[in-house]
CSV table of C-alpha atoms in Angstrom, one decimal:
chain,number,residue,atom,x,y,z
A,1,MET,CA,0.0,-1.1,26.3
A,2,GLU,CA,3.1,-2.1,24.3
A,3,TYR,CA,2.8,-3.8,20.9
A,4,LEU,CA,5.2,-5.3,18.4
A,5,ILE,CA,4.8,-4.4,14.7
A,6,ARG,CA,6.4,-7.0,12.4
A,7,PHE,CA,7.5,-5.0,9.4
A,8,VAL,CA,8.8,-6.4,6.1
A,9,GLN,CA,12.5,-5.7,5.7
A,10,LEU,CA,11.9,-3.7,2.6
A,11,HIS,CA,11.7,0.1,1.8
A,12,GLU,CA,13.0,0.7,5.3
A,13,SER,CA,12.9,4.5,5.2
A,14,PHE,CA,9.2,4.3,4.3
A,15,ARG,CA,8.0,2.1,7.2
A,16,LYS,CA,7.9,4.6,10.1
A,17,ALA,CA,6.5,7.3,7.9
A,18,GLU,CA,3.7,5.0,6.9
A,19,ILE,CA,2.8,4.0,10.5
A,20,LEU,CA,2.7,7.7,11.6
A,21,ALA,CA,0.5,8.6,8.6
A,22,LEU,CA,-1.9,5.8,9.4
A,23,ALA,CA,-2.0,6.8,13.0
A,24,GLU,CA,-3.1,10.3,12.0
A,25,LEU,CA,-5.6,8.8,9.6
A,26,ALA,CA,-7.1,6.5,12.2
A,27,ASP,CA,-6.9,9.2,14.9
A,28,VAL,CA,-4.7,6.9,17.0
A,29,ASN,CA,-2.0,8.1,19.4
A,30,VAL,CA,1.2,6.0,18.8
A,31,GLU,CA,4.5,6.3,20.6
A,32,VAL,CA,7.4,4.6,18.9
A,33,LEU,CA,9.6,3.1,21.6
A,34,ILE,CA,12.1,1.0,19.6
A,35,TYR,CA,12.7,1.3,15.9
A,36,SER,CA,15.6,0.6,13.6
A,37,GLU,CA,15.8,0.4,9.8
A,38,TYR,CA,18.1,-2.6,10.3
A,39,SER,CA,15.4,-4.7,12.1
A,40,PRO,CA,11.8,-5.7,11.1
A,41,TYR,CA,10.7,-5.5,14.8
A,42,CYS,CA,9.3,-2.2,16.1
A,43,ILE,CA,7.9,-1.7,19.6
A,44,VAL,CA,5.1,0.9,20.0
A,45,ARG,CA,2.8,2.0,22.7
A,46,LEU,CA,-0.9,2.2,21.9
A,47,ARG,CA,-4.2,2.6,23.8
A,48,ASP,CA,-5.6,-0.8,23.3
A,49,GLU,CA,-6.2,-3.7,20.8
A,50,ALA,CA,-8.8,-1.6,18.8
A,51,ALA,CA,-6.2,1.1,18.2
A,52,ALA,CA,-3.7,-1.6,17.1
A,53,ARG,CA,-6.2,-3.0,14.6
A,54,ALA,CA,-7.1,0.5,13.3
A,55,LEU,CA,-3.4,1.3,12.9
A,56,ILE,CA,-2.2,-1.8,11.1
A,57,GLY,CA,-5.2,-2.8,9.1
A,58,ARG,CA,-4.2,-1.0,5.9
A,59,SER,CA,-0.4,-1.0,6.3
A,60,ILE,CA,1.4,-2.2,3.3
A,61,LEU,CA,4.8,-2.5,4.9
A,62,SER,CA,3.6,-4.4,8.0
A,63,LYS,CA,3.0,-8.1,8.2
A,64,GLY,CA,1.1,-7.8,11.5
A,65,VAL,CA,0.9,-6.4,15.0
A,66,TYR,CA,1.2,-8.4,18.3
A,67,GLU,CA,0.5,-7.6,21.9
A,68,LEU,CA,3.9,-7.7,23.4
A,69,TRP,CA,4.1,-10.2,26.3
A,70,GLY,CA,7.8,-10.0,26.9
A,71,SER,CA,11.3,-9.3,25.7
A,72,GLY,CA,14.9,-10.1,26.7
A,73,LYS,CA,18.5,-10.5,25.6
A,74,ASP,CA,18.1,-14.3,26.2
A,75,TYR,CA,15.4,-16.8,27.0
A,76,ASP,CA,15.9,-16.5,30.7
A,77,GLN,CA,15.1,-12.7,30.6
A,78,LEU,CA,12.2,-13.3,28.1
A,79,HIS,CA,10.5,-15.9,30.4
A,80,ALA,CA,11.0,-13.7,33.4
A,81,THR,CA,9.3,-10.7,31.7
A,82,VAL,CA,6.5,-12.9,30.3
A,83,ARG,CA,5.7,-14.2,33.8
A,84,ARG,CA,5.9,-10.8,35.4
A,85,LYS,CA,3.8,-8.9,32.8
A,86,THR,CA,1.1,-11.4,31.7
A,87,SER,CA,0.4,-14.1,34.4
A,88,ALA,CA,-2.9,-12.4,35.1
A,89,GLN,CA,-4.0,-13.0,31.5
A,90,TRP,CA,-3.2,-16.7,31.1
A,91,ALA,CA,-6.6,-17.8,32.4
A,92,HIS,CA,-8.4,-16.0,29.6
A,93,TYR,CA,-6.7,-18.2,27.0
A,94,SER,CA,-6.5,-21.5,28.9
A,95,SER,CA,-9.3,-23.2,26.9
A,96,SER,CA,-8.7,-21.5,23.5
A,97,THR,CA,-7.4,-23.2,20.5
A,98,TRP,CA,-3.9,-22.0,19.8
A,99,LYS,CA,-0.7,-22.3,17.9
A,100,PHE,CA,2.9,-21.1,18.4
A,101,GLU,CA,5.4,-19.9,15.7
A,102,VAL,CA,9.0,-18.9,15.7
A,103,ASP,CA,10.0,-15.9,13.6
A,104,THR,CA,13.8,-15.4,13.0
A,105,TYR,CA,15.5,-12.5,11.3
A,106,GLN,CA,19.0,-13.1,9.9
A,107,GLY,CA,19.0,-16.4,11.8
A,108,LYS,CA,17.7,-19.9,11.4
A,109,ARG,CA,16.2,-22.6,13.7
A,110,SER,CA,15.7,-26.2,12.9
A,111,SER,CA,12.3,-27.8,13.5
A,112,HIS,CA,13.7,-29.6,16.6
A,113,GLU,CA,15.0,-26.3,18.0
A,114,GLN,CA,11.7,-24.6,17.4
A,115,SER,CA,9.8,-27.3,19.2
A,116,LYS,CA,12.1,-27.0,22.2
A,117,ILE,CA,11.6,-23.2,22.3
A,118,ILE,CA,7.8,-23.6,22.1
A,119,GLU,CA,7.8,-26.2,24.8
A,120,SER,CA,9.7,-23.9,27.2
A,121,PHE,CA,6.4,-21.8,27.4
A,122,SER,CA,4.4,-24.7,28.8
A,123,TYR,CA,3.9,-22.7,32.0
A,124,LEU,CA,1.3,-20.6,30.1
A,125,GLU,CA,-1.1,-23.5,30.8
A,126,LEU,CA,-2.7,-23.4,27.3
A,127,ASN,CA,-4.9,-26.4,27.8
A,128,GLY,CA,-7.0,-26.0,24.6
A,129,PRO,CA,-6.3,-28.0,21.5
A,130,ILE,CA,-3.5,-27.0,19.1
A,131,LYS,CA,-5.0,-25.7,15.8
A,132,MET,CA,-2.7,-24.7,13.0
A,133,ASN,CA,-5.4,-23.2,10.8
A,134,LYS,CA,-7.2,-20.1,12.2
A,135,PRO,CA,-6.9,-20.8,15.9
A,136,ASP,CA,-8.4,-18.6,18.6
A,137,GLN,CA,-5.0,-17.4,19.7
A,138,GLU,CA,-1.7,-17.2,17.9
A,139,PHE,CA,1.6,-16.7,19.7
A,140,CYS,CA,4.9,-15.9,18.2
A,141,ILE,CA,8.5,-15.8,19.4
A,142,PHE,CA,10.7,-13.3,17.5
A,143,GLU,CA,14.4,-13.7,17.3
A,144,ASP,CA,16.5,-10.8,16.1
A,145,TYR,CA,20.1,-11.7,15.0
A,146,GLU,CA,23.1,-9.6,14.2
A,147,TRP,CA,24.5,-10.4,10.7
A,148,LYS,CA,26.0,-13.9,10.8
A,149,ALA,CA,25.6,-14.2,14.5
A,150,GLU,CA,25.0,-17.7,16.0
A,151,SER,CA,22.5,-16.5,18.6
A,152,PRO,CA,19.9,-13.7,18.8
A,153,HIS,CA,20.8,-10.4,20.4
A,154,GLN,CA,17.1,-9.7,21.2
A,155,ILE,CA,14.1,-11.9,21.6
A,156,TYR,CA,10.4,-10.9,21.8
A,157,MET,CA,7.2,-12.9,22.5
A,158,GLY,CA,3.7,-11.7,21.5
A,159,ARG,CA,0.1,-12.5,20.9
A,160,TRP,CA,-1.2,-11.9,17.4
A,161,ILE,CA,-3.8,-9.0,17.0
A,162,ALA,CA,-4.1,-8.2,13.3
A,163,ASP,CA,-2.5,-8.5,9.9
A,164,GLY,CA,-1.5,-5.7,7.6
A,165,ASP,CA,-2.7,-5.2,4.0
A,166,ARG,CA,0.2,-6.9,2.3
A,167,ALA,CA,-2.3,-8.9,0.1
A,168,ALA,CA,-3.2,-5.7,-1.7
A,169,THR,CA,0.3,-5.6,-3.4
A,170,HIS,CA,-0.7,-8.9,-5.1
A,171,THR,CA,-4.2,-7.9,-5.9
A,172,TYR,CA,-3.0,-4.8,-7.8
A,173,SER,CA,0.2,-6.3,-9.3
A,174,LEU,CA,1.2,-4.8,-12.6
A,175,LYS,CA,1.7,-8.4,-13.9
A,176,LYS,CA,-2.0,-8.9,-13.9
A,177,ARG,CA,-3.1,-5.3,-14.8
A,178,GLN,CA,-4.8,-4.9,-18.2
A,179,TYR,CA,-3.3,-1.4,-19.1
A,180,ILE,CA,0.2,-0.5,-18.1
A,181,SER,CA,3.3,1.2,-19.6
A,182,THR,CA,7.0,1.0,-18.9
A,183,THR,CA,6.7,3.8,-16.3
A,184,SER,CA,3.7,2.5,-14.4
A,185,MET,CA,4.4,2.8,-10.6
A,186,ASP,CA,4.5,-0.7,-9.1
A,187,SER,CA,1.6,-1.5,-6.8
A,188,GLU,CA,3.5,-1.7,-3.6
A,189,LEU,CA,5.0,1.8,-3.8
A,190,ALA,CA,1.7,3.2,-5.2
A,191,LEU,CA,-0.2,1.9,-2.2
A,192,ILE,CA,2.4,3.2,0.3
A,193,THR,CA,2.3,6.6,-1.4
A,194,ALA,CA,-1.5,6.6,-1.1
A,195,ASN,CA,-1.2,5.8,2.6
A,196,LEU,CA,1.3,8.7,3.2
A,197,THR,CA,-1.2,11.0,1.3
A,198,LEU,CA,-3.9,9.9,3.7
A,199,ALA,CA,-6.2,8.6,1.0
A,200,GLY,CA,-9.5,7.4,2.4
A,201,SER,CA,-13.3,7.4,2.1
A,202,GLY,CA,-14.9,10.8,1.6
A,203,LYS,CA,-11.7,12.3,0.1
A,204,LEU,CA,-10.8,13.6,-3.3
A,205,LEU,CA,-7.3,12.8,-4.7
A,206,TYR,CA,-5.7,14.2,-7.8
A,207,ASP,CA,-2.8,13.0,-9.9
A,208,PRO,CA,-1.5,15.6,-12.4
A,209,PHE,CA,0.8,13.0,-14.1
A,210,ILE,CA,-1.7,10.2,-14.2
A,211,GLY,CA,-0.1,8.0,-16.8
A,212,THR,CA,-1.9,4.6,-16.7
A,213,GLY,CA,-3.5,5.4,-13.3
A,214,SER,CA,-1.4,3.6,-10.7
A,215,PHE,CA,-1.8,6.2,-8.0
A,216,PRO,CA,-5.5,6.9,-8.5
A,217,ILE,CA,-6.2,3.1,-8.4
A,218,ALA,CA,-4.2,2.9,-5.1
A,219,CYS,CA,-6.1,5.8,-3.6
A,220,SER,CA,-9.4,4.4,-4.6
A,221,HIS,CA,-8.5,1.0,-3.1
A,222,PHE,CA,-8.5,2.8,0.3
A,223,GLY,CA,-11.9,4.4,-0.5
A,224,ALA,CA,-11.0,7.8,-2.0
A,225,VAL,CA,-12.5,9.3,-5.1
A,226,SER,CA,-9.7,10.0,-7.6
A,227,MET,CA,-9.1,11.9,-10.8
A,228,GLY,CA,-6.1,12.9,-12.9
A,229,SER,CA,-4.6,14.5,-16.0
A,230,ASP,CA,-1.6,14.0,-18.2
A,231,ILE,CA,0.2,16.0,-20.9
A,232,ASP,CA,0.2,12.8,-23.1
A,233,GLY,CA,-3.2,12.3,-24.4
A,234,ARG,CA,-2.3,8.8,-25.5
A,235,SER,CA,-2.0,7.7,-21.9
A,236,VAL,CA,-5.4,9.1,-21.0
A,237,ARG,CA,-7.2,7.7,-24.1
A,238,GLY,CA,-5.5,4.3,-23.9
A,239,HIS,CA,-4.9,1.8,-26.7
A,240,ARG,CA,-7.0,-0.9,-28.3
A,241,GLY,CA,-9.8,-0.6,-25.9
A,242,ARG,CA,-7.6,-0.6,-22.8
A,243,ASN,CA,-7.2,2.5,-20.7
A,244,ILE,CA,-7.4,3.9,-17.2
A,245,VAL,CA,-11.2,3.3,-17.1
A,246,THR,CA,-10.8,-0.4,-17.9
A,247,ASN,CA,-8.2,-0.7,-15.1
A,248,PHE,CA,-10.7,0.7,-12.6
A,249,GLN,CA,-13.3,-1.7,-14.0
A,250,GLN,CA,-10.9,-4.6,-13.6
A,251,TYR,CA,-10.7,-3.9,-9.8
A,252,GLY,CA,-14.4,-3.0,-9.4
A,253,LEU,CA,-13.5,0.6,-8.5
A,254,LEU,CA,-15.1,2.5,-11.4
A,255,ASP,CA,-17.5,4.3,-9.0
A,256,ARG,CA,-14.5,5.9,-7.4
A,257,TYR,CA,-13.0,7.3,-10.5
A,258,LEU,CA,-14.1,10.8,-11.7
A,259,ASP,CA,-12.2,11.1,-15.0
A,260,GLY,CA,-9.0,11.9,-16.6
A,261,PHE,CA,-8.2,14.8,-19.0
A,262,ILE,CA,-5.3,16.1,-21.1
A,263,SER,CA,-3.3,18.9,-19.5
A,264,ASP,CA,0.0,19.8,-17.9
A,265,ILE,CA,0.3,21.4,-14.5
A,266,THR,CA,1.6,24.7,-15.9
A,267,HIS,CA,-1.6,25.1,-18.0
A,268,SER,CA,-4.2,23.5,-15.8
A,269,PRO,CA,-7.8,24.2,-16.8
A,270,LEU,CA,-9.0,23.5,-13.2
A,271,ARG,CA,-10.5,26.3,-11.3
A,272,MET,CA,-8.1,27.5,-8.6
A,273,THR,CA,-10.0,26.7,-5.5
A,274,ARG,CA,-9.0,24.5,-2.5
A,275,LEU,CA,-11.0,21.3,-3.1
A,276,PHE,CA,-8.4,18.4,-3.1
A,277,ASP,CA,-7.7,16.4,0.0
A,278,GLY,CA,-4.6,15.1,-1.5
A,279,ILE,CA,-2.3,15.5,-4.6
A,280,ILE,CA,-0.2,12.5,-5.4
A,281,CYS,CA,2.3,12.3,-8.3
A,282,ASP,CA,5.5,11.0,-9.9
A,283,PRO,CA,6.4,13.8,-12.3
A,284,PRO,CA,8.6,13.1,-15.4
A,285,TYR,CA,12.3,13.2,-14.6
A,286,GLY,CA,13.2,14.2,-18.1
A,287,VAL,CA,15.6,11.2,-18.5
A,288,ARG,CA,14.4,9.1,-21.4
A,289,GLU,CA,13.4,12.4,-23.2
A,290,GLY,CA,13.7,15.9,-22.0
A,291,LEU,CA,10.9,17.3,-19.8
A,292,LYS,CA,8.4,19.3,-21.8
A,293,VAL,CA,5.3,21.4,-21.1
A,294,LEU,CA,2.6,22.7,-23.5
A,295,GLY,CA,3.7,25.7,-25.6
A,296,SER,CA,6.0,26.7,-28.4
A,297,ARG,CA,9.7,27.1,-28.0
A,298,ASP,CA,9.6,30.8,-28.8
A,299,GLY,CA,6.6,31.4,-26.6
A,300,SER,CA,4.5,32.8,-29.5
A,301,GLY,CA,1.0,31.7,-30.3
A,302,LYS,CA,0.1,29.7,-33.5
A,303,GLU,CA,-2.7,30.2,-35.9
A,304,ALA,CA,-5.4,27.6,-35.9
A,305,VAL,CA,-5.0,24.9,-38.5
A,306,PHE,CA,-8.2,23.4,-40.1
A,307,ILE,CA,-8.4,19.9,-41.6
A,308,ASN,CA,-11.5,19.2,-43.6
A,309,GLY,CA,-13.2,22.2,-42.1
A,310,GLU,CA,-12.5,21.1,-38.5
A,311,ALA,CA,-9.9,22.7,-36.2
A,312,ALA,CA,-6.9,20.4,-35.9
A,313,HIS,CA,-6.6,21.0,-32.1
A,314,LEU,CA,-10.2,19.7,-31.6
A,315,GLN,CA,-9.5,16.3,-33.3
A,316,ASP,CA,-8.7,13.2,-31.2
A,317,LYS,CA,-5.3,12.6,-32.8
A,318,TYR,CA,-4.1,16.1,-32.3
A,319,ILE,CA,-0.7,16.4,-30.5
A,320,PRO,CA,-0.2,19.9,-29.1
A,321,PRO,CA,3.2,21.6,-29.4
A,322,LYS,CA,5.5,21.3,-26.5
A,323,ARG,CA,8.6,23.2,-25.3
A,324,PRO,CA,11.5,22.1,-23.0
A,325,TYR,CA,11.2,22.9,-19.4
A,326,SER,CA,13.3,22.9,-16.2
A,327,PHE,CA,12.7,20.0,-13.8
A,328,GLU,CA,13.4,22.3,-10.8
A,329,ALA,CA,10.9,24.8,-12.1
A,330,MET,CA,8.4,21.9,-12.5
A,331,LEU,CA,8.8,21.0,-8.8
A,332,ASP,CA,8.1,24.5,-7.7
A,333,ASP,CA,5.1,24.6,-10.0
A,334,ILE,CA,3.7,21.5,-8.3
A,335,LEU,CA,4.1,23.0,-4.9
A,336,ALA,CA,2.5,26.3,-5.9
A,337,PHE,CA,-0.4,24.3,-7.4
A,338,ALA,CA,-0.8,22.3,-4.2
A,339,ALA,CA,-0.8,25.4,-2.1
A,340,LEU,CA,-3.7,26.8,-4.1
A,341,SER,CA,-5.8,23.7,-4.4
A,342,LEU,CA,-5.3,21.6,-1.2
A,343,VAL,CA,-7.7,21.9,1.7
A,344,ASP,CA,-6.2,22.7,5.2
A,345,HIS,CA,-4.1,19.7,6.3
A,346,GLY,CA,-4.4,18.1,2.9
A,347,ARG,CA,-1.3,16.3,1.7
A,348,LEU,CA,1.0,16.4,-1.3
A,349,SER,CA,3.1,13.4,-2.1
A,350,ILE,CA,5.7,13.8,-4.9
A,351,TRP,CA,8.5,11.6,-6.1
A,352,MET,CA,11.7,13.3,-7.2
A,353,PRO,CA,15.1,11.9,-8.3
A,354,THR,CA,18.4,12.7,-6.7
A,355,ALA,CA,22.0,11.5,-7.3
A,356,ASN,CA,24.2,10.1,-4.6
A,357,ASP,CA,26.6,12.8,-5.5
A,358,GLU,CA,26.8,16.2,-3.9
A,359,ASP,CA,27.5,17.9,-7.3
A,360,VAL,CA,24.0,17.1,-8.6
A,361,GLU,CA,22.0,16.9,-5.4
A,362,LEU,CA,18.6,18.5,-5.8
A,363,GLY,CA,17.4,20.4,-2.8
A,364,ILE,CA,14.1,19.7,-1.1
A,365,PRO,CA,11.6,22.2,-2.7
A,366,THR,CA,9.8,24.4,-0.2
A,367,HIS,CA,6.7,26.6,-0.1
A,368,PRO,CA,5.5,28.9,2.8
A,369,CYS,CA,2.1,27.2,2.8
A,370,LEU,CA,3.5,23.6,2.9
A,371,GLU,CA,5.2,21.8,5.7
A,372,VAL,CA,7.5,18.8,5.0
A,373,VAL,CA,6.0,15.8,6.8
A,374,SER,CA,8.4,13.0,5.7
A,375,ILE,CA,11.2,12.3,3.3
A,376,CYS,CA,11.6,8.6,2.2
A,377,VAL,CA,14.4,7.4,0.0
A,378,GLN,CA,14.5,4.5,-2.5
A,379,ALA,CA,18.1,3.9,-3.4
A,380,PHE,CA,19.3,2.2,-6.5
A,381,ASN,CA,23.0,2.6,-6.6
A,382,LYS,CA,24.5,5.9,-7.8
A,383,TRP,CA,21.1,7.6,-7.9
A,384,SER,CA,18.0,7.5,-5.7
A,385,ARG,CA,14.5,8.9,-5.7
A,386,ARG,CA,12.8,10.5,-2.8
A,387,LEU,CA,9.2,10.5,-1.8
A,388,LEU,CA,8.4,13.9,-0.3
A,389,THR,CA,5.2,14.4,1.6
A,390,TYR,CA,3.9,17.8,2.6
A,391,ARG,CA,1.0,19.0,4.7
A,392,ARG,CA,-1.0,22.1,3.6
A,393,LEU,CA,-0.8,24.5,6.5
A,394,SER,CA,-4.0,26.3,7.6
A,395,GLY,CA,-4.0,30.1,7.2
A,396,SER,CA,-3.2,30.8,10.9
A,397,GLU,CA,-0.1,28.5,10.6
A,398,VAL,CA,1.4,30.3,7.6
A,399,THR,CA,4.0,32.9,8.6
A,400,GLY,CA,5.0,35.7,6.2
A,401,SER,CA,3.8,35.9,2.6
A,402,MET,CA,1.7,33.0,1.3
A,403,ASN,CA,3.3,33.3,-2.1
A,404,SER,CA,6.6,31.6,-2.7
A,405,LYS,CA,9.5,33.7,-3.9
A,406,LYS,CA,10.0,33.3,-7.6
A,407,LYS,CA,13.3,31.6,-8.3
A,408,ASP,CA,15.7,31.9,-11.2
A,409,PHE,CA,16.0,28.7,-13.0
A,410,VAL,CA,18.5,27.6,-15.7
A,411,THR,CA,17.2,28.5,-19.1
A,412,GLY,CA,17.9,27.0,-22.5
A,413,ASN,CA,16.5,24.9,-25.3
A,414,ARG,CA,18.3,21.6,-24.7
A,415,ALA,CA,17.2,19.0,-22.2
A,416,ASP,CA,20.6,18.7,-20.5
A,417,ASP,CA,20.7,22.5,-20.0
A,418,LEU,CA,17.5,22.4,-18.1
A,419,ASN,CA,18.0,19.2,-16.0
A,420,SER,CA,21.3,18.7,-14.2
A,421,PHE,CA,20.1,15.3,-13.0
A,422,ARG,CA,19.5,14.1,-16.6
A,423,LYS,CA,22.9,15.3,-17.7
A,424,ARG,CA,24.8,13.5,-14.9
A,425,TYR,CA,22.6,10.4,-15.3
A,426,PHE,CA,24.0,9.8,-18.8
A,427,GLN,CA,27.5,11.3,-18.2
A,428,GLY,CA,28.4,10.3,-14.7
A,429,PHE,CA,26.4,7.2,-13.6
A,430,ARG,CA,27.3,4.8,-16.5
A,431,SER,CA,29.1,1.7,-15.4
A,432,PRO,CA,31.4,-0.3,-17.8
A,433,THR,CA,28.5,-2.9,-18.2
A,434,GLY,CA,26.2,-0.2,-19.6
A,435,LYS,CA,24.0,-0.3,-16.5
A,436,GLU,CA,22.8,2.8,-14.6
A,437,GLY,CA,22.7,2.6,-10.8
A,438,GLY,CA,22.4,-1.1,-10.9
A,439,HIS,CA,19.6,-1.0,-13.5
A,440,GLN,CA,19.9,-1.4,-17.3
A,441,ILE,CA,19.1,1.8,-19.2
A,442,GLY,CA,15.5,1.7,-20.2
A,443,GLU,CA,14.7,-1.0,-17.6
A,444,SER,CA,11.3,-0.4,-15.9
A,445,VAL,CA,12.4,1.3,-12.7
A,446,ASN,CA,10.0,4.2,-13.3
A,447,VAL,CA,12.9,6.6,-14.4
A,448,GLU,CA,10.3,8.7,-16.1
A,449,GLN,CA,6.5,8.9,-15.7
C-alpha cells in the first residue's frame, strides 16, 4: 500500500536517512517512491497500517503518515484517482466522526477556499458527525506549490494513520534543561542522531565526548542504556549540584544511565571487547581552542606530585596535562575504536565539520571494518558539518586486512598546524560584520564539543 509521509521542511538531508534507519530498527520493508529535499511530501510503499505506525512513531523529522487515497496535478485528476482507488473503503467510514484539513506548502488558501475544496469530496458519503477534536477519522488534502506559484503543481489526499515524535524536541529542549553548556547539542539533532544510530531498548550506547549528556539522554529516551566519557572532568562532575546525573533525573531516565568517567578516546580505560550496540559522538573541532588529548607535549612521563601526602592526580580538582592533536588523526582514532568495540551491525554516528571550499574539504574517514550508511549535511554558510553514520561489518563481510592502514598526519605543536579547518575558519570565513558562516563567533552552534 502507498502512504504519504508529511515531513517538516527542515534538516532536509537527514529526513530520508532517518526513515531508512527507523525501517531497519522496526524490521519494516519500505520502498521510497517519491522524495525530494524541496518538498515535505514523500510517498512510500509499506506492507500495512501497522508497518506505517511502527515506522513513523519515533520519527523526529516527520509530522505524520497518511494512507494515500489519491494524487494528481489538479483536482480533476485527484478526484478521479480517489474514486478509482478507494471507493470500496468508503462504507467503512460512513458513520465515523471525521474532520478534513488542507495542508499547503509554499502556498496559501483562504478559509472560504478551503471549505470549497473540502466540500468537493462530498461523494465520500461521510455521514457521521464532524468532530474537530480527536475524531475517528482525519482526512487531509496536501497542496505542493512551486516557489511563488499561484496554483499547486501536485495535490495529494490521505487518511491519517499516526503522528511522529516531534513532541520530544520540546520535552528535551535545552531551554528547560538543568545542566547545559555552550556546546550542548540541541535536542532535535541529538534525537535524530540517536535514531540514525538505532538506539533502542536492550541496547548499550556510548558517547566518548559526553559533555553535558545530550546524546546519552536522546538515546535513553528511545529506551537504550547509555554511558559516556570526556577528557574534561569538569563536564562529567558538573557544577553547583548540577551534572549529567541530574539531567537524567529531570527526565526520569536515571535507570538508563550507567555512568560517566574522565578519559579521552586515545587513552581509553575500557577493555577492548565488542560490547557496544552504538557509538554516538560530536568530537571537538578544535576551533575555540586547539584540539588536545591526554599527555605531555614532549611525550615523556612525569613524576608523581604529592600534596599533603596525597598524589595530586588522585584529587578531585586535578587537571591532567594535555598535548595538541590532529583533528584528522582523532577521526581515525574514533573509527578504529568503533571497529574494536561495536558488535556486528552496530552503528557509529559521528559529527565532523567541513568547509564549503575545496581547499579545506575534509575527506570522509574510512575503515575496512566499517561501512558508510549515510552522510547528512547541516549547512551554515561558508562551512558545514556532516553527520556520518557507519555500520560495523560482520567478520565475513570484511575484505582484506581488518586493521586500517596507519596514515601520516600533519605534526606540530600549534593548533593551526594540526587542524586545517580551524585555520581556515579564522582566516578565510570571516565576513566584514565579524560573523562566521552566518553565525557570530562564539555563538552556540556547537562549533566545539
